[in-house]
């Protein structure tokens, strides 16, 4: 299943969005029950949402570490 999760599961208190993926708690909890089109629609919104969070993740994510180790960042 396609997912925007980058294993940085922490919610910004001001916006209610996950610092890692940009989804709300309700979207994260209901993700498995959404149709493919519903998930893609949410994923299209995520880059703009992530611009609104107060702080960026402070630790290296698993995805970033794996990319760095492959030399693709």
Steps between C-alpha positions, in 0.01 A plus 500: 500500500630841406573721800678832558627385842872564558501364856506843666176467690462822694212746478548877484279645774428817305392346168399149607716356222768233523848652466608207285218444253259793539191291574258564786447249781167400347657445158780290650252290700265450205763457228448128452127552446534765230469416133804542277354820356435643847861426601637656181285812551636545851856434383470778239427744783788396725786713360300820558394382844858428605590861424270605785648294785688692768818296504658235288597154632820512705615149436601328183216288368544139395421592140758782501764278661442223245523749212820649646652154536415425136655834402180639347460817712 
